[in-house]
Amino acid sequence: MNPAQKDAIRVYHYPLSPFCRKLRLVLAEKKIDFELREERYWERRSEFTIVNPAGTVPMMKMGNSFLSDSQAICEFVEDEFPIPMLIPNDKQRAYEARRLVFWFDDKFNREVTSRLVFERMLRRIQGKGPPDASRVSSALRLLRMHMKYLHYLLDSRRWIAGERMTMADFAAAAHLSCLDYLNDVNWEYSSTIKDWYSTLKSRPAFRPLLSDYIPGVRPPPHYSDLDF
Amino acid sequence: MNPAQKDAIRVYHYPLSPFCRKLRLVLAEKKIDFELREERYWERRSEFTIVNPAGTVPMMKMGNSFLSDSQAICEFVEDEFPIPMLIPNDKQRAYEARRLVFWFDDKFNREVTSRLVFERMLRRIQGKGPPDASRVSSALRLLRMHMKYLHYLLDSRRWIAGERMTMADFAAAAHLSCLDYLNDVNWEYSSTIKDWYSTLKSRPAFRPLLSDYIPGVRPPPHYSDLDF
């Protein structure tokens, strides 16, 4: 347990939510103990929505407080448990880390993650029929453009937002790990991206994500393999 | 000019973008001088996208840096020009301010602002045909639910996120001001909301927004009236 941790923490999550994965990675990297509880948020369970009117995951319970919105929570966690620092002290570097967190959580999610997770998994679980092939292929096309950008970033930097690992690396890896579970990432496209992801995947914080399992959706064998 | 301001600042914006309005309000509240330049971001002008691969507004030029993503920029502005403080020092209060910034910039925008601004204005400017009446009415229905939540918040607090004015007030007011330009806000619904908005609207920082004008879309007379 982190020395700053006074209250028990519980995270309500759904396995293939990139936002939940980002928070789980950030907490684990800071060595914060937390209990994980699965929440099928689309069912809008009343005990859940009453403390979380947005109805989204992750929600974090800490003591008697219920916190929602993944980035508001992550900023709070960064303030409360500053070690290791995941948003740099330097203003320009902090800006760059946040810009890239939002790049993945907003743009990348809208164009790629949310579409593929919905088409390939949530549709079936929520009883909304078979995947829409044209939406899948447009998301995959956009994914290729994002991979190009990610390669461009990592080609000139050690980590996504600069020379130090930041929250942006965890945000990006959270999205890619969801897509990797669905076998949608072409790791052969860039050895630079593969090396960066492989380094993150080997961190102890990543381990629990690799044993996530969604009934009826089996990940490819390389998903949990550290030497993929 | 703010004493901390060394470099000339230029903001590339579009008048009815709530994200641009939030940044303009935050800068003006902090008494930062800046030049405003209109950017029809959907035209993807190459000089614009080369320094801003997300292609979104606002983009802020400061010295030789080009910053994008409204919330990454606002956090940077808060770090660089901390007075007046718009994200509280207290961790819990900072969390609540950020949660509500994201509530408006993510949920409210997705459900209400982006739809109404698109249907009532951008469609025509971008040559995409007449408004889709069913999308307008579902956005208006969701707006009524958000007004209920806003009333609930303001009923027990002086400002949206607590007893002090924060960035969340500017985020919320930025969205509402776009909708007000389109005459979509029913101010008679809650005198609590109306009083809060009226107080914000009277601030010098708000003045420039009230003289925004989009050719062919005239705001209602009360839009710029401080005693609406």
Coordinates of C-alpha atoms in Angstrom, one line a residue:
Chain A
M1 CA 0.0 0.0 0.0
N2 CA 1.1 3.5 -0.8
P3 CA 2.1 5.4 2.4
A4 CA -0.3 8.2 1.5
Q5 CA -3.3 5.8 1.2
K6 CA -5.7 6.1 4.1
D7 CA -9.0 4.9 2.6
A8 CA -10.0 1.7 0.9
I9 CA -10.4 2.2 -2.8
R10 CA -12.8 0.4 -5.0
V11 CA -13.0 0.9 -8.8
Y12 CA -16.2 0.1 -10.7
H13 CA -15.1 -0.9 -14.2
Y14 CA -15.7 -2.8 -17.4
P15 CA -12.9 -4.9 -18.8
L16 CA -12.7 -3.5 -22.3
S17 CA -13.2 0.2 -21.3
P18 CA -10.0 2.1 -22.2
F19 CA -10.9 4.7 -19.5
C20 CA -11.1 2.1 -16.8
R21 CA -7.8 0.6 -18.0
K22 CA -6.1 4.0 -17.9
L23 CA -7.2 4.5 -14.3
R24 CA -6.2 0.9 -13.3
L25 CA -2.8 1.4 -14.8
V26 CA -2.3 4.7 -13.1
L27 CA -3.3 3.4 -9.7
A28 CA -1.2 0.3 -10.1
E29 CA 1.8 2.2 -11.3
K30 CA 1.5 4.3 -8.1
K31 CA 1.2 1.1 -6.1
I32 CA -2.2 2.0 -4.8
D33 CA -4.2 -1.0 -3.5
F34 CA -7.7 -1.2 -4.9
E35 CA -10.5 -3.6 -5.3
L36 CA -12.0 -4.1 -8.7
R37 CA -15.7 -4.5 -9.3
E38 CA -17.3 -5.1 -12.7
E39 CA -20.2 -2.8 -13.6
R40 CA -22.4 -3.4 -16.7
Y41 CA -22.9 0.4 -16.8
W42 CA -25.3 0.3 -19.8
E43 CA -27.8 -1.5 -17.5
R44 CA -27.9 1.7 -15.4
R45 CA -28.3 0.0 -12.0
S46 CA -29.9 2.5 -9.8
E47 CA -27.4 2.2 -6.9
F48 CA -24.7 3.0 -9.4
T49 CA -26.4 6.0 -11.2
I50 CA -27.5 7.6 -7.9
V51 CA -23.9 8.2 -6.9
N52 CA -22.7 8.7 -10.5
P53 CA -25.2 10.6 -12.5
A54 CA -23.1 10.4 -15.7
G55 CA -23.6 6.7 -15.5
T56 CA -20.1 6.0 -16.9
V57 CA -17.2 3.8 -15.8
P58 CA -14.8 4.0 -14.2
M59 CA -16.2 5.2 -11.0
M60 CA -13.9 5.2 -8.0
K61 CA -15.1 4.9 -4.4
M62 CA -12.6 6.2 -1.8
G63 CA -13.8 6.4 1.7
N64 CA -17.2 7.9 1.5
S65 CA -16.6 9.7 -1.8
F66 CA -17.7 8.4 -5.2
L67 CA -15.6 9.9 -8.0
S68 CA -16.5 9.8 -11.7
D69 CA -14.9 10.8 -15.0
S70 CA -11.7 9.0 -15.7
Q71 CA -9.5 12.1 -16.3
A72 CA -10.9 14.0 -13.3
I73 CA -10.2 10.9 -11.2
C74 CA -6.7 10.5 -12.7
E75 CA -5.8 14.2 -12.0
F76 CA -7.1 13.7 -8.4
V77 CA -5.0 10.5 -8.0
E78 CA -2.0 12.4 -9.3
D79 CA -2.6 15.2 -6.7
E80 CA -3.2 12.7 -3.9
F81 CA -0.5 10.2 -4.7
P82 CA 2.2 12.2 -6.6
I83 CA 4.8 9.4 -6.7
P84 CA 5.8 8.3 -9.3
M85 CA 4.9 11.6 -11.1
L86 CA 2.8 10.9 -14.2
I87 CA 2.1 14.6 -15.1
P88 CA 5.4 16.4 -15.3
N89 CA 6.1 19.5 -13.1
D90 CA 7.3 21.4 -16.1
K91 CA 4.3 23.3 -17.6
Q92 CA 5.1 22.6 -21.3
R93 CA 5.7 18.9 -20.6
A94 CA 2.5 18.7 -18.5
Y95 CA 0.6 20.3 -21.4
E96 CA 2.0 17.8 -23.9
A97 CA 1.1 14.9 -21.6
R98 CA -2.5 16.1 -21.2
R99 CA -2.8 16.9 -24.9
L100 CA -2.0 13.3 -25.7
V101 CA -4.2 11.9 -22.9
F102 CA -7.1 13.8 -24.6
W103 CA -5.9 12.8 -28.1
F104 CA -6.5 9.2 -27.1
D105 CA -9.5 9.6 -24.8
D106 CA -11.3 11.9 -27.2
K107 CA -10.2 11.6 -30.8
F108 CA -8.8 8.1 -30.9
N109 CA -11.7 6.8 -28.8
R110 CA -14.3 8.4 -31.0
E111 CA -12.7 7.3 -34.2
V112 CA -11.4 3.9 -33.3
T113 CA -11.8 2.3 -29.8
S114 CA -15.4 3.0 -29.1
R115 CA -16.4 1.9 -32.5
L116 CA -14.5 -1.4 -32.5
V117 CA -15.3 -2.3 -29.0
F118 CA -19.0 -1.7 -29.7
E119 CA -19.1 -3.4 -33.1
R120 CA -17.0 -6.4 -32.0
M121 CA -18.2 -6.9 -28.5
L122 CA -20.8 -4.7 -26.9
R123 CA -23.3 -5.2 -29.7
R124 CA -23.6 -8.8 -29.0
I125 CA -23.6 -8.5 -25.2
Q126 CA -26.2 -5.8 -25.4
G127 CA -28.3 -7.8 -28.0
K128 CA -27.9 -5.2 -30.7
G129 CA -27.3 -7.6 -33.7
P130 CA -24.2 -8.4 -35.8
P131 CA -21.3 -6.0 -36.4
D132 CA -21.7 -3.3 -39.0
A133 CA -18.9 -4.1 -41.5
S134 CA -18.6 -0.6 -42.9
R135 CA -18.2 0.9 -39.5
V136 CA -15.6 -1.7 -38.6
S137 CA -13.6 -1.0 -41.8
S138 CA -13.7 2.8 -41.4
A139 CA -12.5 2.4 -37.8
L140 CA -9.6 0.2 -39.0
R141 CA -8.7 2.7 -41.6
L142 CA -8.6 5.5 -39.0
L143 CA -6.6 3.2 -36.7
R144 CA -3.9 3.0 -39.4
M145 CA -3.7 6.8 -39.5
H146 CA -3.4 6.9 -35.7
M147 CA -0.6 4.3 -35.8
K148 CA 1.2 6.5 -38.2
Y149 CA 1.0 9.4 -35.8
L150 CA 2.0 7.2 -32.8
H151 CA 5.0 6.1 -34.8
Y152 CA 5.9 9.7 -35.7
L153 CA 5.8 10.6 -31.9
L154 CA 7.8 7.6 -30.7
D155 CA 10.3 8.0 -33.5
S156 CA 11.7 11.2 -32.0
R157 CA 10.9 10.6 -28.3
R158 CA 11.5 7.9 -25.7
W159 CA 7.9 8.0 -24.5
I160 CA 4.8 9.4 -26.1
A161 CA 5.0 12.9 -24.5
G162 CA 8.7 13.2 -24.2
E163 CA 11.7 11.7 -22.5
R164 CA 9.8 10.6 -19.4
M165 CA 6.9 8.1 -19.0
T166 CA 3.7 10.0 -18.3
M167 CA 0.0 9.5 -18.0
A168 CA -0.2 9.8 -21.8
D169 CA 1.6 6.5 -22.2
F170 CA -0.9 4.8 -20.0
A171 CA -3.9 6.4 -21.8
A172 CA -2.5 5.3 -25.2
A173 CA -1.6 1.8 -24.0
A174 CA -5.1 1.5 -22.4
H175 CA -6.7 2.0 -25.8
L176 CA -4.3 -0.2 -27.7
S177 CA -4.7 -3.0 -25.2
C178 CA -8.5 -3.0 -25.7
L179 CA -7.9 -3.2 -29.5
D180 CA -5.2 -5.9 -29.0
Y181 CA -7.7 -8.0 -27.1
L182 CA -9.9 -7.8 -30.2
N183 CA -6.9 -8.6 -32.3
D184 CA -7.1 -5.4 -34.2
V185 CA -3.6 -4.1 -33.8
N186 CA -1.0 -4.7 -36.5
W187 CA 2.2 -4.8 -34.4
E188 CA 4.3 -5.5 -37.5
Y189 CA 3.5 -2.0 -38.8
S190 CA 6.2 -0.4 -36.6
S191 CA 8.8 -2.0 -34.4
T192 CA 9.1 1.4 -32.6
I193 CA 5.5 1.2 -31.5
K194 CA 5.9 -2.5 -30.7
D195 CA 9.0 -1.9 -28.5
W196 CA 7.3 0.9 -26.6
Y197 CA 4.2 -1.2 -26.0
S198 CA 6.3 -4.2 -25.0
T199 CA 8.1 -2.2 -22.4
L200 CA 4.8 -1.0 -20.9
K201 CA 3.3 -4.5 -21.1
S202 CA 6.2 -5.8 -19.0
R203 CA 5.5 -3.5 -16.1
P204 CA 3.8 -5.1 -13.1
A205 CA 1.0 -2.5 -13.4
F206 CA 0.0 -4.0 -16.7
R207 CA -0.3 -7.6 -15.5
P208 CA -3.9 -7.6 -14.3
L209 CA -5.1 -6.2 -17.6
L210 CA -3.6 -9.2 -19.4
S211 CA -5.7 -11.6 -17.4
D212 CA -9.0 -9.8 -18.1
Y213 CA -11.4 -12.1 -19.8
I214 CA -14.7 -11.3 -21.5
P215 CA -16.9 -14.4 -21.8
G216 CA -17.4 -15.4 -25.4
V217 CA -14.6 -13.1 -26.7
R218 CA -11.3 -14.9 -26.6
P219 CA -8.2 -12.7 -27.0
P220 CA -5.5 -13.8 -29.5
P221 CA -2.7 -15.8 -28.0
H222 CA -0.2 -12.9 -28.2
Y223 CA -2.5 -10.7 -26.1
S224 CA -1.0 -11.8 -22.8
D225 CA 2.4 -12.9 -24.1
L226 CA 5.1 -10.5 -23.0
D227 CA 7.3 -11.6 -25.9
F228 CA 4.7 -11.1 -28.6
Chain B
M1 CA -1.5 42.6 -19.8
N2 CA -1.0 40.1 -17.1
P3 CA 2.5 40.6 -15.5
A4 CA 3.4 36.9 -16.2
Q5 CA 2.7 37.4 -19.9
K6 CA 5.8 37.5 -22.0
D7 CA 4.7 36.2 -25.4
A8 CA 2.0 37.4 -27.7
I9 CA -0.9 35.0 -27.7
R10 CA -3.2 34.3 -30.6
V11 CA -6.3 32.1 -30.4
Y12 CA -7.6 30.4 -33.5
H13 CA -11.3 29.9 -32.9
Y14 CA -14.8 29.6 -34.3
P15 CA -17.6 31.7 -32.8
L16 CA -20.0 29.0 -31.7
S17 CA -17.5 26.5 -30.5
P18 CA -18.0 26.0 -26.7
F19 CA -14.4 24.9 -26.4
C20 CA -13.1 28.2 -27.9
R21 CA -15.5 30.1 -25.7
K22 CA -14.3 28.3 -22.6
L23 CA -10.7 29.2 -23.4
R24 CA -11.6 32.8 -24.3
L25 CA -13.4 33.2 -21.0
V26 CA -10.6 31.7 -19.0
L27 CA -7.9 33.9 -20.7
A28 CA -10.1 37.1 -20.3
E29 CA -10.9 36.3 -16.7
K30 CA -7.1 36.1 -16.1
K31 CA -6.6 39.4 -17.9
I32 CA -4.4 37.8 -20.6
D33 CA -4.2 39.8 -23.8
F34 CA -4.8 37.8 -26.9
E35 CA -5.6 38.2 -30.6
L36 CA -8.5 36.3 -32.0
R37 CA -8.5 34.7 -35.4
E38 CA -11.4 32.9 -37.0
E39 CA -10.6 29.4 -38.3
R40 CA -13.1 27.4 -40.4
Y41 CA -11.5 24.3 -39.0
W42 CA -13.6 21.9 -41.1
E43 CA -11.9 23.2 -44.2
R44 CA -8.6 21.7 -42.9
R45 CA -6.4 24.6 -44.1
S46 CA -2.9 23.0 -44.5
E47 CA -1.0 25.7 -42.6
F48 CA -3.4 25.0 -39.7
T49 CA -3.4 21.3 -39.6
I50 CA 0.4 21.1 -40.0
V51 CA 0.8 22.6 -36.5
N52 CA -2.4 21.1 -35.1
P53 CA -2.8 17.5 -36.4
A54 CA -6.1 17.1 -34.5
G55 CA -7.5 19.8 -36.7
T56 CA -9.6 21.2 -33.9
V57 CA -10.3 24.7 -32.5
P58 CA -9.3 26.3 -30.3
M59 CA -5.6 26.3 -31.1
M60 CA -3.4 28.8 -29.2
K61 CA -0.2 30.2 -30.5
M62 CA 2.1 31.5 -27.8
G63 CA 5.5 32.6 -28.8
N64 CA 6.6 29.8 -31.2
S65 CA 4.4 27.1 -29.7
F66 CA 1.1 26.0 -31.0
L67 CA -1.1 24.4 -28.4
S68 CA -4.2 22.4 -29.1
D69 CA -7.0 20.7 -27.1
S70 CA -9.0 23.1 -25.1
Q71 CA -8.6 21.5 -21.7
A72 CA -4.9 20.8 -22.1
I73 CA -4.6 24.5 -23.0
C74 CA -6.8 25.6 -20.1
E75 CA -4.7 23.6 -17.7
F76 CA -1.5 25.1 -19.2
V77 CA -3.0 28.6 -18.8
E78 CA -3.9 27.8 -15.2
D79 CA -0.3 26.7 -14.5
E80 CA 1.2 29.7 -16.3
F81 CA -1.2 32.4 -15.1
P82 CA -2.5 31.2 -11.8
I83 CA -4.4 34.4 -10.8
P84 CA -7.3 34.3 -10.4
M85 CA -7.2 30.6 -9.6
L86 CA -9.8 28.7 -11.6
I87 CA -8.9 25.2 -10.5
P88 CA -8.9 25.2 -6.7
N89 CA -5.8 24.2 -4.6
D90 CA -7.9 21.8 -2.5
K91 CA -7.7 18.3 -4.2
Q92 CA -11.4 17.4 -3.7
R93 CA -12.5 20.8 -5.0
A94 CA -10.1 20.6 -7.9
Y95 CA -11.6 17.1 -8.7
E96 CA -15.1 18.5 -8.6
A97 CA -14.2 21.4 -10.9
R98 CA -12.6 19.1 -13.4
R99 CA -15.4 16.6 -13.3
L100 CA -17.8 19.3 -14.2
V101 CA -15.6 20.7 -17.0
F102 CA -15.7 17.2 -18.5
W103 CA -19.4 16.8 -17.8
F104 CA -20.0 19.8 -20.1
D105 CA -17.2 19.3 -22.6
D106 CA -17.9 15.6 -23.0
K107 CA -21.4 14.5 -22.1
F108 CA -23.3 17.8 -22.5
N109 CA -21.4 18.5 -25.7
R110 CA -22.1 15.1 -27.2
E111 CA -25.8 15.1 -26.2
V112 CA -26.7 18.7 -26.7
T113 CA -24.3 21.4 -27.9
S114 CA -22.6 19.6 -30.8
R115 CA -25.9 18.4 -32.2
L116 CA -27.7 21.7 -32.0
V117 CA -24.8 23.8 -33.3
F118 CA -24.5 21.3 -36.2
E119 CA -28.1 21.0 -37.0
R120 CA -29.0 24.7 -36.7
M121 CA -25.8 26.3 -38.1
L122 CA -22.9 24.2 -39.4
R123 CA -25.1 22.1 -41.7
R124 CA -26.0 25.1 -43.7
I125 CA -22.5 26.7 -43.6
Q126 CA -21.0 23.4 -44.7
G127 CA -23.7 22.8 -47.3
K128 CA -25.1 19.6 -45.7
G129 CA -28.8 20.3 -46.1
P130 CA -31.6 21.2 -43.8
P131 CA -31.7 20.4 -40.0
D132 CA -32.8 16.9 -39.0
A133 CA -35.8 17.6 -36.9
S134 CA -35.6 14.4 -34.9
R135 CA -32.0 15.0 -33.9
V136 CA -33.0 18.6 -32.9
S137 CA -35.8 17.4 -30.7
S138 CA -33.8 14.6 -29.0
A139 CA -31.1 17.2 -28.2
L140 CA -33.7 19.6 -26.8
R141 CA -35.1 16.8 -24.6
L142 CA -31.6 16.0 -23.3
L143 CA -31.0 19.7 -22.7
R144 CA -34.0 19.7 -20.4
M145 CA -32.5 16.9 -18.4
H146 CA -29.2 18.7 -18.1
M147 CA -31.0 21.9 -17.0
K148 CA -32.5 19.8 -14.2
Y149 CA -29.0 18.7 -13.2
L150 CA -27.6 22.2 -13.4
H151 CA -30.4 23.5 -11.3
Y152 CA -29.8 20.7 -8.7
L153 CA -26.1 21.7 -8.5
L154 CA -26.7 25.4 -8.2
D155 CA -29.5 25.0 -5.7
S156 CA -27.1 23.8 -3.1
R157 CA -23.9 25.7 -4.2
R158 CA -23.1 29.3 -5.0
W159 CA -21.1 28.2 -8.1
I160 CA -21.3 25.0 -10.1
A161 CA -18.5 23.2 -8.4
G162 CA -18.8 24.8 -4.9
E163 CA -18.5 28.0 -3.1
R164 CA -15.9 29.5 -5.5
M165 CA -16.1 30.3 -9.1
T166 CA -14.0 27.8 -11.1
M167 CA -13.2 26.7 -14.6
A168 CA -16.4 24.6 -14.5
D169 CA -18.5 27.7 -14.5
F170 CA -16.8 29.0 -17.6
A171 CA -17.1 25.6 -19.3
A172 CA -20.8 25.4 -18.5
A173 CA -21.5 29.0 -19.5
A174 CA -19.5 28.5 -22.7
H175 CA -21.9 25.8 -23.8
L176 CA -25.0 27.6 -22.6
S177 CA -24.0 30.8 -24.4
C178 CA -23.7 28.9 -27.7
L179 CA -27.2 27.5 -27.2
D180 CA -28.5 30.9 -26.2
Y181 CA -27.2 32.3 -29.4
L182 CA -29.4 29.7 -31.1
N183 CA -32.3 30.7 -28.8
D184 CA -32.5 27.1 -27.4
V185 CA -32.2 27.9 -23.7
N186 CA -35.4 28.3 -21.7
W187 CA -34.3 30.7 -19.0
E188 CA -37.7 30.7 -17.4
Y189 CA -37.1 27.1 -16.3
S190 CA -35.0 28.0 -13.3
S191 CA -34.4 31.4 -11.8
T192 CA -31.4 29.8 -10.0
I193 CA -29.7 29.0 -13.3
K194 CA -30.8 32.4 -14.7
D195 CA -29.2 34.3 -11.8
W196 CA -26.0 32.3 -12.0
Y197 CA -25.7 32.9 -15.8
S198 CA -26.6 36.5 -15.4
T199 CA -23.8 37.1 -12.9
L200 CA -21.3 35.4 -15.3
K201 CA -22.7 37.3 -18.3
S202 CA -22.1 40.6 -16.5
R203 CA -18.4 39.9 -16.1
P204 CA -16.0 41.9 -18.4
A205 CA -14.6 38.5 -19.6
F206 CA -18.0 37.7 -21.1
R207 CA -18.4 40.9 -23.1
P208 CA -16.6 39.8 -26.3
L209 CA -18.7 36.6 -26.6
L210 CA -21.8 38.7 -26.6
S211 CA -20.8 40.6 -29.7
D212 CA -19.9 37.4 -31.7
Y213 CA -21.9 37.3 -34.9
I214 CA -22.3 34.5 -37.4
P215 CA -23.5 35.8 -40.8
G216 CA -27.0 34.5 -41.5
V217 CA -27.7 33.4 -38.0
R218 CA -29.0 36.2 -35.9
P219 CA -29.1 35.7 -32.1
P220 CA -32.3 36.5 -30.2
P221 CA -32.4 40.1 -28.7
H222 CA -31.9 38.8 -25.2
Y223 CA -28.6 37.1 -26.2
S224 CA -26.5 40.2 -25.6
D225 CA -28.8 41.8 -23.0
L226 CA -27.4 41.8 -19.5
D227 CA -30.8 42.1 -18.0
F228 CA -32.4 39.4 -20.0

